[in-house]
Coordinates of C-alpha atoms in Angstrom, one line a residue:
Chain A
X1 CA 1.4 -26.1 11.3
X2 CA 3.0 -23.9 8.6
X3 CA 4.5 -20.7 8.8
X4 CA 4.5 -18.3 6.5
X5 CA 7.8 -16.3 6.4
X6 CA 6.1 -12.9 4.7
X7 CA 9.1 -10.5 3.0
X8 CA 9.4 -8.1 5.8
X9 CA 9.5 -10.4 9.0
X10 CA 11.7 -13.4 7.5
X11 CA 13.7 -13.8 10.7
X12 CA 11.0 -13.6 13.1
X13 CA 9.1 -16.4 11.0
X14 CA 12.4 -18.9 10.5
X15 CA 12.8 -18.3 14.5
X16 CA 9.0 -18.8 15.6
X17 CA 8.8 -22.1 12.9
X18 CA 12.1 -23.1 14.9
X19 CA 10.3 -22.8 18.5
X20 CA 7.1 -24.0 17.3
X21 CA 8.8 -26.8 15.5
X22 CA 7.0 -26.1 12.8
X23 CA 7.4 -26.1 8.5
X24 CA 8.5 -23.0 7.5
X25 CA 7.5 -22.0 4.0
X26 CA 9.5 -18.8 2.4
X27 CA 6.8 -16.6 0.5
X28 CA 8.0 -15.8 -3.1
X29 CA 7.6 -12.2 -3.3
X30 CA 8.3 -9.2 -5.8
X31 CA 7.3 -6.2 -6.2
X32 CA 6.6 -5.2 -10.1
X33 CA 7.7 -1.6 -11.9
X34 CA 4.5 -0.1 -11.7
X35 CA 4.7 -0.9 -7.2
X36 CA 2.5 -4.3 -7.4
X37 CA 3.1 -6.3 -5.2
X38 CA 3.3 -9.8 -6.1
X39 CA 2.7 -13.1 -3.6
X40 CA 3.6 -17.0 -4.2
X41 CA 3.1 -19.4 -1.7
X42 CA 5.1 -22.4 -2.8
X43 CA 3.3 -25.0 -0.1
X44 CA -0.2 -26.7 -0.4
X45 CA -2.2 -25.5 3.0
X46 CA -4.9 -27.1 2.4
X47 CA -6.5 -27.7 6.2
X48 CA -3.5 -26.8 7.9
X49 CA -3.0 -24.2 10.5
X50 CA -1.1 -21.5 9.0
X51 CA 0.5 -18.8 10.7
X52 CA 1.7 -15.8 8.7
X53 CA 4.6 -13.8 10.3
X54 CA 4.6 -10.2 8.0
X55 CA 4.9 -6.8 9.9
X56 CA 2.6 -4.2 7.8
X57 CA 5.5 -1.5 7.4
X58 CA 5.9 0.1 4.9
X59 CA 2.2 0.6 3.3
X60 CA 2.9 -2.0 0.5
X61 CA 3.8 -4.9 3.1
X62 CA 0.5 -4.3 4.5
X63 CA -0.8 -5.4 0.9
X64 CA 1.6 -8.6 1.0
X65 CA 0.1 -9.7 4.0
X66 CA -3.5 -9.4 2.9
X67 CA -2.4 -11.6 -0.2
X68 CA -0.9 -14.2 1.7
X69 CA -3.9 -14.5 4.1
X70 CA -6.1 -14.3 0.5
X71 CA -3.6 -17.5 -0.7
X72 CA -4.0 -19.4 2.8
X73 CA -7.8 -19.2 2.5
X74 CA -8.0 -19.8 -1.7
X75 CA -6.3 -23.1 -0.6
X76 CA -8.1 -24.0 1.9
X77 CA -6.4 -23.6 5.3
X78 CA -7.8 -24.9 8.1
X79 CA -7.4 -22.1 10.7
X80 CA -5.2 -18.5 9.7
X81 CA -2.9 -16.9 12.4
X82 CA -1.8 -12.8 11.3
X83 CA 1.4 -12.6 13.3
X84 CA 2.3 -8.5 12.6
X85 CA 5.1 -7.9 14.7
X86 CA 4.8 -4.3 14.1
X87 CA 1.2 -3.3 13.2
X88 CA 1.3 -0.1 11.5
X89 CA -1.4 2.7 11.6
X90 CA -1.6 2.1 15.3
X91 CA -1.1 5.6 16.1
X92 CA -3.8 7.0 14.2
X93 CA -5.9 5.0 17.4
X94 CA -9.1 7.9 17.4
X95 CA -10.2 10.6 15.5
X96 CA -8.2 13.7 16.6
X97 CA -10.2 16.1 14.3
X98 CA -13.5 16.0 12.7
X99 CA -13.5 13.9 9.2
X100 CA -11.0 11.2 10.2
X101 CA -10.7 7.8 10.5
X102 CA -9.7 5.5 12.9
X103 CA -6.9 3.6 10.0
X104 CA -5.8 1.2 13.2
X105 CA -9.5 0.1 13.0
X106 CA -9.5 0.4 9.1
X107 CA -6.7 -1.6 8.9
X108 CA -7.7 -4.4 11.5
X109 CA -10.8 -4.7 9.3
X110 CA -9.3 -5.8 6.1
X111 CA -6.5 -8.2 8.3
X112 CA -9.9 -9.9 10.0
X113 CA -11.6 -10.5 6.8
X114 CA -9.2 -13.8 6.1
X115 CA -7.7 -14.5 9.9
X116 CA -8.8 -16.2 12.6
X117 CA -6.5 -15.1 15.0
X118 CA -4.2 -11.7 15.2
X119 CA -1.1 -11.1 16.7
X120 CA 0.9 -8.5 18.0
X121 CA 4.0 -6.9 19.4
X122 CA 3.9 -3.8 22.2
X123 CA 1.0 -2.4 20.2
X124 CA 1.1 1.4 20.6
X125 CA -1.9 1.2 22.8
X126 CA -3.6 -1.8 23.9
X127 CA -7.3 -0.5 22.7
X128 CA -6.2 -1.2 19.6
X129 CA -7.1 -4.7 20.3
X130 CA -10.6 -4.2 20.7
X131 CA -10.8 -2.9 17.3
X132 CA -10.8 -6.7 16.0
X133 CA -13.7 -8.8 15.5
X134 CA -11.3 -12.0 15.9
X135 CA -8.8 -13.1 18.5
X136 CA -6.2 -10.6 18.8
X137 CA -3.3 -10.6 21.4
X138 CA -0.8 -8.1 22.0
X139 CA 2.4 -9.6 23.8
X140 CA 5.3 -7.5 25.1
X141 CA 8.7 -7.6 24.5
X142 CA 9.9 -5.5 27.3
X143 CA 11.5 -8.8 28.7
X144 CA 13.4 -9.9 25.6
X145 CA 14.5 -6.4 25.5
X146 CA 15.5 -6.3 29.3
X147 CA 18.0 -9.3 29.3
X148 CA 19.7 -7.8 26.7
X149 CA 19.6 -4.4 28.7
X150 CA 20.9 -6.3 32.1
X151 CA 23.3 -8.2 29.3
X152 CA 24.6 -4.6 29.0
X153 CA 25.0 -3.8 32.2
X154 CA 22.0 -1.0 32.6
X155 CA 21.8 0.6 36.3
X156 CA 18.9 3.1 35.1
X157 CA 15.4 2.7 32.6
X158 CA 14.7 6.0 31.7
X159 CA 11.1 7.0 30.0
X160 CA 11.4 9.5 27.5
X161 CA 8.4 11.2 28.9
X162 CA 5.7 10.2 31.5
X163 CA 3.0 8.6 29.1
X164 CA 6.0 6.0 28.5
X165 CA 6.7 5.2 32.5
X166 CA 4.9 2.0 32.9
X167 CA 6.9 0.4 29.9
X168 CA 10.1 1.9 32.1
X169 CA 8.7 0.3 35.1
X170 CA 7.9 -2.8 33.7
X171 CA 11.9 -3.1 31.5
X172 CA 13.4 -1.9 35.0
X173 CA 11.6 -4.8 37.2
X174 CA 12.5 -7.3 34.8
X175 CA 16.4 -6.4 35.0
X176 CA 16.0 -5.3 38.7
X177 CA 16.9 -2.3 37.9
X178 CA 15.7 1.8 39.4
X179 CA 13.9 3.9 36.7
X180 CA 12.3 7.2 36.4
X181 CA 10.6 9.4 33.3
X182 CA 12.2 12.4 31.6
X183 CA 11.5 15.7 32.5
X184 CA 10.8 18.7 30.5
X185 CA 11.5 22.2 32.1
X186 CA 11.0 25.3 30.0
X187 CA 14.0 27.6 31.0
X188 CA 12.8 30.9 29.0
X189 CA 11.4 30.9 26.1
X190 CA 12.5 28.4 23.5
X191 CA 15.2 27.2 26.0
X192 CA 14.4 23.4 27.9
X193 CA 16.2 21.0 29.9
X194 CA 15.6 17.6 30.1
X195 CA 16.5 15.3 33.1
X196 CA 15.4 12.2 35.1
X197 CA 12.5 13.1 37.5
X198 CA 14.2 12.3 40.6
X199 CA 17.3 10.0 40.2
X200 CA 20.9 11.0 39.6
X201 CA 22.3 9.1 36.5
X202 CA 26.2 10.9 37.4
X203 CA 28.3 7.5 36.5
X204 CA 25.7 5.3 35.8
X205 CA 24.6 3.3 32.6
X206 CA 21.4 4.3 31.6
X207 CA 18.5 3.0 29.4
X208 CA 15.6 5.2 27.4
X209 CA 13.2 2.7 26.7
X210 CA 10.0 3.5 24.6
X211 CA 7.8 1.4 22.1
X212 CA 8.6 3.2 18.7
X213 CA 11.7 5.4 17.6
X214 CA 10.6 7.4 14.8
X215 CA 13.1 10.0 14.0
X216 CA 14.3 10.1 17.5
X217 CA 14.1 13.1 18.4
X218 CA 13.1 13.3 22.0
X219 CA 15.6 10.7 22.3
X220 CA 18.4 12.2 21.1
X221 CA 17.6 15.1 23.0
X222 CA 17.2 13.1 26.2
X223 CA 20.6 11.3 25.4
X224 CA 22.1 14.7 25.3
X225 CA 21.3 16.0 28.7
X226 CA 22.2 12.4 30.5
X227 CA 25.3 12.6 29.0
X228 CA 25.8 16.7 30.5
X229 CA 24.3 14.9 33.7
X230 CA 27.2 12.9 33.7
X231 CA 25.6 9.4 32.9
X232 CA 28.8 7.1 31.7
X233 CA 26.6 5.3 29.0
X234 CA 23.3 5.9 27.6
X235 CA 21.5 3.3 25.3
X236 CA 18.1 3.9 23.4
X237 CA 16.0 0.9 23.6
X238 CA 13.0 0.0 21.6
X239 CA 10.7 -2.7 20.4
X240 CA 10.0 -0.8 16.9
X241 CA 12.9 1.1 15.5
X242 CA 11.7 3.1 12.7
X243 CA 14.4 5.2 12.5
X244 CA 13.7 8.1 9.6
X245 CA 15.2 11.0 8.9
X246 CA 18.5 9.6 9.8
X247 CA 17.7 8.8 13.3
X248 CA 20.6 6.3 13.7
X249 CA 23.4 8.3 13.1
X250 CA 21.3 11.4 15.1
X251 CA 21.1 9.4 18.0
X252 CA 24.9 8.1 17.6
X253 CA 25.3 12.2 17.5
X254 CA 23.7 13.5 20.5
X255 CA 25.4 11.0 22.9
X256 CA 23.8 7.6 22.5
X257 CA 26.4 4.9 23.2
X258 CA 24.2 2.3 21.5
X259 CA 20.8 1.9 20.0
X260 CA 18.8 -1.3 20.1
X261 CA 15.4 -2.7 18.9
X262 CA 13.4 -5.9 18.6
X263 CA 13.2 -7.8 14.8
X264 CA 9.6 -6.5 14.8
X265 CA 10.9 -4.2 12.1
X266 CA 14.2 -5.7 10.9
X267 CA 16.4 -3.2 11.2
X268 CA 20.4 -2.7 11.3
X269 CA 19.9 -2.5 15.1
X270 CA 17.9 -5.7 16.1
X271 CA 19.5 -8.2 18.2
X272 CA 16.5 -9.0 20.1
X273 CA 14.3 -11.5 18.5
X274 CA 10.4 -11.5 19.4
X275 CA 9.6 -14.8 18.2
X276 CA 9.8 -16.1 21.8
X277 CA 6.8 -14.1 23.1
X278 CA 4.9 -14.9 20.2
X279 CA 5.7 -18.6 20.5
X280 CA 4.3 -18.3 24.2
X281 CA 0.6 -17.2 22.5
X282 CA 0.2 -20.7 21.0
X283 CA 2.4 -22.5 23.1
X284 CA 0.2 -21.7 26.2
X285 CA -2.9 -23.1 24.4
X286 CA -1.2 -26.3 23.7
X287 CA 0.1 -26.7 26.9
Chain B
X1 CA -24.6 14.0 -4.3
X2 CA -21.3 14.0 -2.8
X3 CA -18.0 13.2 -4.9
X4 CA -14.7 13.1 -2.7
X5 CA -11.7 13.7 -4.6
X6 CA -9.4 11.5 -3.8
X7 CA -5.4 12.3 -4.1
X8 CA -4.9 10.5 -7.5
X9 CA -7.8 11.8 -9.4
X10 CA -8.7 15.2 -8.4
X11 CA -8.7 15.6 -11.9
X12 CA -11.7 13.3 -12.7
X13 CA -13.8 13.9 -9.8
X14 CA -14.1 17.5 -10.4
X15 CA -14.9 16.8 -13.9
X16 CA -17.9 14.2 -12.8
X17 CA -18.8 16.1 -10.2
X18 CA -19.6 18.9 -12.3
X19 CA -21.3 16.9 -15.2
X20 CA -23.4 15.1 -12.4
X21 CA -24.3 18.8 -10.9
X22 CA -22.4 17.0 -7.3
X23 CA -20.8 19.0 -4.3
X24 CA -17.3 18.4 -4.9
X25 CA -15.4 17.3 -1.8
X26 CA -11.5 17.8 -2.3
X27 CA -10.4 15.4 0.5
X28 CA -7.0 16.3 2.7
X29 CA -4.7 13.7 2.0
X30 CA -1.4 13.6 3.1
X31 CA 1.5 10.6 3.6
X32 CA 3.6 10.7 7.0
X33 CA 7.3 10.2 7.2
X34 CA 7.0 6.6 7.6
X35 CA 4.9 6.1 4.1
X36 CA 1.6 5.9 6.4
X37 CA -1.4 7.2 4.9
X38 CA -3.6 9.5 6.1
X39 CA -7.3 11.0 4.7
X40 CA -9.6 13.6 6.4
X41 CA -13.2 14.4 4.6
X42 CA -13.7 18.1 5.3
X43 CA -17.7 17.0 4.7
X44 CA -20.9 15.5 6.7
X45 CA -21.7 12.1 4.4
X46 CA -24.6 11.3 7.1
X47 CA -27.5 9.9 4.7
X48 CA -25.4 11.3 1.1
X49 CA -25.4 9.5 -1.6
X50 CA -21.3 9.4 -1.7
X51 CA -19.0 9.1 -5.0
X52 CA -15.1 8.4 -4.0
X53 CA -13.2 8.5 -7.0
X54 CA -9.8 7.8 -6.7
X55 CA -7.3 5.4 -9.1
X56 CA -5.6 2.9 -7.1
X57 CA -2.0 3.2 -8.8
X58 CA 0.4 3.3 -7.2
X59 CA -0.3 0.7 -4.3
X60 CA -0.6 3.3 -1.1
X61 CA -3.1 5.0 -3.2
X62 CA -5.4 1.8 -3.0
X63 CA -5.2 1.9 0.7
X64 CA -6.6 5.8 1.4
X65 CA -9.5 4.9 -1.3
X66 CA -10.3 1.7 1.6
X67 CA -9.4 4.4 3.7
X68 CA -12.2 7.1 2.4
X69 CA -14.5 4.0 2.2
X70 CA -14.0 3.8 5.5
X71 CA -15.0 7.7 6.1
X72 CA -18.0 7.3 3.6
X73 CA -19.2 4.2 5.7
X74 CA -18.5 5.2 9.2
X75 CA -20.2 8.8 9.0
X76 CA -23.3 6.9 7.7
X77 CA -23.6 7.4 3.8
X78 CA -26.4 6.3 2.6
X79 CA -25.0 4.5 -0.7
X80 CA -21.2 4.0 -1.5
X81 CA -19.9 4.1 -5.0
X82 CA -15.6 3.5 -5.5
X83 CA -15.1 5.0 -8.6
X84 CA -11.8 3.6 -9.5
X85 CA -10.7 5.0 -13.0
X86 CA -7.4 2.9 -13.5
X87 CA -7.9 -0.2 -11.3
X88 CA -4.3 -1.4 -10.1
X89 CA -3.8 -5.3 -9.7
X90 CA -5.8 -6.3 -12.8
X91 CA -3.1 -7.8 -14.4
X92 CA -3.0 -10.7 -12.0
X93 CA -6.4 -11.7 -12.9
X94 CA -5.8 -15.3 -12.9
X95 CA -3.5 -18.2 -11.0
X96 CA -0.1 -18.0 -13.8
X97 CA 1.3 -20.7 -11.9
X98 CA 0.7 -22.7 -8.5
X99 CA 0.4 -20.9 -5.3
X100 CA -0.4 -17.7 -6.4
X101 CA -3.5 -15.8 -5.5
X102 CA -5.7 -13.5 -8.5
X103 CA -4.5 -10.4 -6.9
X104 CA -7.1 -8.6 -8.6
X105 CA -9.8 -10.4 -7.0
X106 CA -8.1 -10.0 -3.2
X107 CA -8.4 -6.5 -4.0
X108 CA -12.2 -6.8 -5.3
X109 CA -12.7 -8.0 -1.9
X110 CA -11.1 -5.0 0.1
X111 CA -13.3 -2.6 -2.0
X112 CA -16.9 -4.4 -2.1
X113 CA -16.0 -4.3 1.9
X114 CA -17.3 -0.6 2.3
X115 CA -18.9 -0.2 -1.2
X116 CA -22.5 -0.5 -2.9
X117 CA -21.0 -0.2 -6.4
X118 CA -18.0 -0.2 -8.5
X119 CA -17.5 1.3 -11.5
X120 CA -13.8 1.4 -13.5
X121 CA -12.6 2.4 -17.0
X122 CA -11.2 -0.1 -19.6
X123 CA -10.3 -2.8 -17.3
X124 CA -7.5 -5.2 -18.3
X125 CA -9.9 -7.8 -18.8
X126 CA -13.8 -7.7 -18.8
X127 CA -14.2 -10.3 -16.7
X128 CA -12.4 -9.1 -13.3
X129 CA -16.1 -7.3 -12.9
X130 CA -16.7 -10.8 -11.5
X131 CA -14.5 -10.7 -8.8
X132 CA -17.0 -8.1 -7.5
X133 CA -19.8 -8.9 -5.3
X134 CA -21.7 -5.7 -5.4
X135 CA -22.7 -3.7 -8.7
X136 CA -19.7 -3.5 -10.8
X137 CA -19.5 -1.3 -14.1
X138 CA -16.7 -1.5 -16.7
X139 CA -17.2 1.5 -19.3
X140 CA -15.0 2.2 -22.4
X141 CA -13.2 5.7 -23.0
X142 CA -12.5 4.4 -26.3
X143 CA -14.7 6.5 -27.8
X144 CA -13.1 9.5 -25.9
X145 CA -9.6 8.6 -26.9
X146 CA -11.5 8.3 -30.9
X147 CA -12.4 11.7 -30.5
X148 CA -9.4 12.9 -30.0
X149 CA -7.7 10.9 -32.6
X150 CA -10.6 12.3 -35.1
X151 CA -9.3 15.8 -34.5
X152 CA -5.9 15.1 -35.2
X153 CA -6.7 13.7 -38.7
X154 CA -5.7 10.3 -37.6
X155 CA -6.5 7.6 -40.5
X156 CA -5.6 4.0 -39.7
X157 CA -5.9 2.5 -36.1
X158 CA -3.6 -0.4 -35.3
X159 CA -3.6 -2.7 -32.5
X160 CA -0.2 -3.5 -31.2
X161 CA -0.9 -7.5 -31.4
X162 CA -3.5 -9.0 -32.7
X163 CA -5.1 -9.5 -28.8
X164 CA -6.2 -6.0 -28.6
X165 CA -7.7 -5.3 -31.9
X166 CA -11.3 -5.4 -30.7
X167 CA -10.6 -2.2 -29.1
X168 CA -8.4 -0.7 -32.1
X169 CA -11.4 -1.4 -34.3
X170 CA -13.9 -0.4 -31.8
X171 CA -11.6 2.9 -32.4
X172 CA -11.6 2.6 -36.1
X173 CA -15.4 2.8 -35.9
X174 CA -15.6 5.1 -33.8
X175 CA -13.5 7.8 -36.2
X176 CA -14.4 6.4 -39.6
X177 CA -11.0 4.9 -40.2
X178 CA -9.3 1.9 -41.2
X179 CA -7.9 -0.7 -38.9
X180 CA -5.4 -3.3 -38.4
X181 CA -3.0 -5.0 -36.1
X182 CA 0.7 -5.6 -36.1
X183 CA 2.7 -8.6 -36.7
X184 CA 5.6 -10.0 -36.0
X185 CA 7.6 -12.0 -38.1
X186 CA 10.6 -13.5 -37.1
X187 CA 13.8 -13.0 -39.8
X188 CA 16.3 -15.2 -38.2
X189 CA 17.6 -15.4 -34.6
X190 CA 16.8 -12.7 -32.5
X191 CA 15.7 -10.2 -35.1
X192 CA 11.9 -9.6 -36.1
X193 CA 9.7 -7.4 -37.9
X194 CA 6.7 -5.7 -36.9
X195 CA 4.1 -4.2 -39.2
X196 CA 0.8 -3.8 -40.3
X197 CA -1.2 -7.2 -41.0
X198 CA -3.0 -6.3 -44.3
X199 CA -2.4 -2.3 -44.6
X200 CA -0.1 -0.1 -46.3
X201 CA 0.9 2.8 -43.6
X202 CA 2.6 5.1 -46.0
X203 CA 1.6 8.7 -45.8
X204 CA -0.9 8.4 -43.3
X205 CA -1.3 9.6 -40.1
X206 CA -1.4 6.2 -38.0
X207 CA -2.2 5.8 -34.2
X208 CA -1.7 2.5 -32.2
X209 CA -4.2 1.7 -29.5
X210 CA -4.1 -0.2 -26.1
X211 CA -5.4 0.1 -23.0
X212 CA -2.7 0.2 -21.0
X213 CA 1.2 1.5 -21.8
X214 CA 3.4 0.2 -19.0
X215 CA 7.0 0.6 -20.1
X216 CA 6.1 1.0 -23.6
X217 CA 8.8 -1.7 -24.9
X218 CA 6.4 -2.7 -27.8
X219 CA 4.8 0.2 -29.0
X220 CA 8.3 2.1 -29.4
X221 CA 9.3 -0.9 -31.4
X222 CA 6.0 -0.6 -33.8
X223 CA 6.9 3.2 -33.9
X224 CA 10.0 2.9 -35.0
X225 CA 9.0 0.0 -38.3
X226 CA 6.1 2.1 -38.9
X227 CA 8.1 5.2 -39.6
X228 CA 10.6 3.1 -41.5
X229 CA 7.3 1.9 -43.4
X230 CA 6.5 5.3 -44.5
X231 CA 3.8 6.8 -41.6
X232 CA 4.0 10.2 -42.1
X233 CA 3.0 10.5 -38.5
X234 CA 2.9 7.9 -35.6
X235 CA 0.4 8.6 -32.2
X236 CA 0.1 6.1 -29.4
X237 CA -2.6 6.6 -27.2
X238 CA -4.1 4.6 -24.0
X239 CA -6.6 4.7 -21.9
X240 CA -4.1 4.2 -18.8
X241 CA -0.7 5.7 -19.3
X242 CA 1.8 4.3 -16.6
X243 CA 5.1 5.2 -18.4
X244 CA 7.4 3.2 -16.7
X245 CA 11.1 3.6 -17.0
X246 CA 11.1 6.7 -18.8
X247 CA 8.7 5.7 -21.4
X248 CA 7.7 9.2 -22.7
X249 CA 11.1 9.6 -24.3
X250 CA 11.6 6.0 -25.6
X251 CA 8.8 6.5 -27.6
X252 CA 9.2 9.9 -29.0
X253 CA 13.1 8.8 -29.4
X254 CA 11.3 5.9 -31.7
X255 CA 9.5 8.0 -34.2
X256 CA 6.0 8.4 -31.7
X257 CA 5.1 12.2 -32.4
X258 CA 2.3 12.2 -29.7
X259 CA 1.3 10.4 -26.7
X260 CA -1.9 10.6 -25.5
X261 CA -3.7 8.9 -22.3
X262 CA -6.7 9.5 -20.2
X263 CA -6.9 10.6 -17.0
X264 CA -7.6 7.8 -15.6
X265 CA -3.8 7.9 -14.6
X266 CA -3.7 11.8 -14.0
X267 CA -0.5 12.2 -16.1
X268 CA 1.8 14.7 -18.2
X269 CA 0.1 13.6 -21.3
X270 CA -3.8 13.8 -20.0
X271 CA -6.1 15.4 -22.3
X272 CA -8.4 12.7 -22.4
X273 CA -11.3 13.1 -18.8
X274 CA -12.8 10.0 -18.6
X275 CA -15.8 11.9 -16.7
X276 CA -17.7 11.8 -19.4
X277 CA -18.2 7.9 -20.0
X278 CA -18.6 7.1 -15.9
X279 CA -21.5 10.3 -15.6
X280 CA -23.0 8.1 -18.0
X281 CA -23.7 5.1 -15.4
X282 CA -25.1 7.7 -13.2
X283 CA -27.4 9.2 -16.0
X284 CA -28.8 6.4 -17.0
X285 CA -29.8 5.5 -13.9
X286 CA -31.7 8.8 -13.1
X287 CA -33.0 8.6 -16.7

């Protein structure tokens, strides 16, 4: 087996090839003047199983990894894995309005024409899956991102809202933790609070947990009020940190004691490695 | 008929939509925070014959023209044409050196995907048509950029090396005028001369030819010995004008008194609609 380390998930490949004991091959890649992107593979493939590790974020990284499935194929590979940490375009899932497109499904489209298998991390919603016409898993790293919550010493998971409660459910069983979702109240007019459904956080450390931080701002919002409420420490948790507009500092603003995500995007803020859950996918059909 | 403008040639498709007597779709485009793309066609394609014409420079450009496809082939067109006036990637039109891919064919692959046809203007090299498994058209705006030489009593037509001169004579011919290409010679070391092969520039009006200026490194050089040569005027014109790196004033800093391009990359220097030359395809077909 031979995996792929694609430019945007290099420590999430050197980490799977580790677990999987596997040849790791680092993919020569530039991007040109004009925006090209530009691909080597310095490894023969021919009829091996090759697993490329390459989250699609931002648009051009999307490219690289269709050109390193395009160089696995051209050379002959025996059976291609599309390991996408972070799959991009997730949340444009369904048509909201009449003329779109479903890009999730776009984009799975052009991954499938030259992989065998796909690959992903706490996709935005599972359906996405479905939108494959290969193998496609999504695995979760709620767990990974749990120890390092119970590492931290977190009483309280926190949703940021009540679409986001079963991740909070699911982060809070693993550490053995209570949790509860975010409330909005509308005072008067453009005045709202925010607080935890039905638990008290007063002196306790708290967790928001949600899949993506974008810019953060229901976060930093939420942060805010639990640290009114009297939480001691509040941490913003995610698998896919984002984080535009400034959202680090923000959240470091409005109250957040720390801010953690997963490697799926390789941020400044990612101490939780996914490889692990990934490994499990083929390490379950060896075993 | 439908043609959807697409974000990076609104230009074009206007023009061929009115020389083909077409609806004219102007598609909503728009790119989210996090460099996602995002298209919505303010039309029903259902059973349309459906032009997209959209250059795929730079890279997130290529993705909403898959994108469109995508809208095109979901709502049921009847026929699919990707009209793609500068096609990116078709510099990498071959393996350079081991383990790369022909990046030009990967992305011949995306397109035919969701496409009946192809058509593109003064591609890089003739035979990346190839790399197409549908219908795939390469026209010429020489002749367009000729015209527009004619009127501005250009004389000679030179080819920046001798590679290109095909087109600078398919120029020539086109506007009655004489042509060459430039050589270098080498003096000693690092310093070389550039001029014409076999013609004497001085006191004409003298306009170098390619198909594509990128950073415009050796056509400022030609400029510049040309002037020293006696050109009484010095014109560079393209048929895809990326500009890199400030190009536009590099070369009017080096003795080039106009720059013209197509609008095949919709630029500041644009006069040239390639319209003309893909309406033809069309035309003849009907005719």
């Amino acid at each position: 087996m031979k995996v792929l380390a694609g430019s945007s998930s290099r420590h999430c490949a050197r980490e799977l090839a580790s677990i999987l004991k596997a040849d790791l091959v680092e993919v020569e890649q530039k991007v040109f003047p004009d925006g090209e992107v530009y691909v080597r593979v310095p490894a023969n493939l021919r009829g091996e199983d090759v697993v490329i590790v390459q989250t699609t974020y931002p648009t051009p990284a999307l490219l690289e990894l269709l050109f390193l499935q395009e160089a696995a194929h051209d050379q002959g590979a025996a059976h291609i894995t599309a390991v996408v940490p972070y799959f991009s375009y997730s949340r444009q899932d369904r048509v909201f309005h009449d003329g779109e497109i479903v890009s999730a499904k776009a984009v799975a489209e052009l991954i499938e024409l030259k992989a065998d298998r796909f690959i992903t991390v706490d996709p935005h919603k599972e359906h996405i899956l479905g939108f494959f016409g290969v193998e496609a898993h999504g695995v979760s790293a709620v767990p990974l991102l749990a120890k390092h919550l119970e590492k931290m010493g977190v009483q309280t998971v926190l949703a940021p809202d009540k679409g986001a409660l079963d991740r909070a459910q699911f982060a809070a069983k693993c550490l053995g933790a209570e949790f509860d979702y975010m409330e909005k109240t509308r005072l008067s007019g453009t005045e709202v609070v925010m607080k935890a459904k039905s638990l008290d956080v007063r002196g306790k450390t708290v967790a928001i947990i949600d899949d993506i931080i974008s810019t953060g701002g229901t976060i930093a919002t939420a942060a805010a009020e639990l640290k009114r409420q009297g939480a001691t420490r509040v941490i913003a948790a995610c698998t896919h940190g984002l984080f535009l507009n400034n959202a680090l500092p923000r959240l470091h603003a409005n109250g957040c004691d720390q801010v953690i995500a997963t490697d799926a995007i390789e941020t400044q803020v990612s101490p939780v490695g996914v490889a692990p859950v990934i490994a499990d996918v083929f390490l379950e059909r060896r075993g």
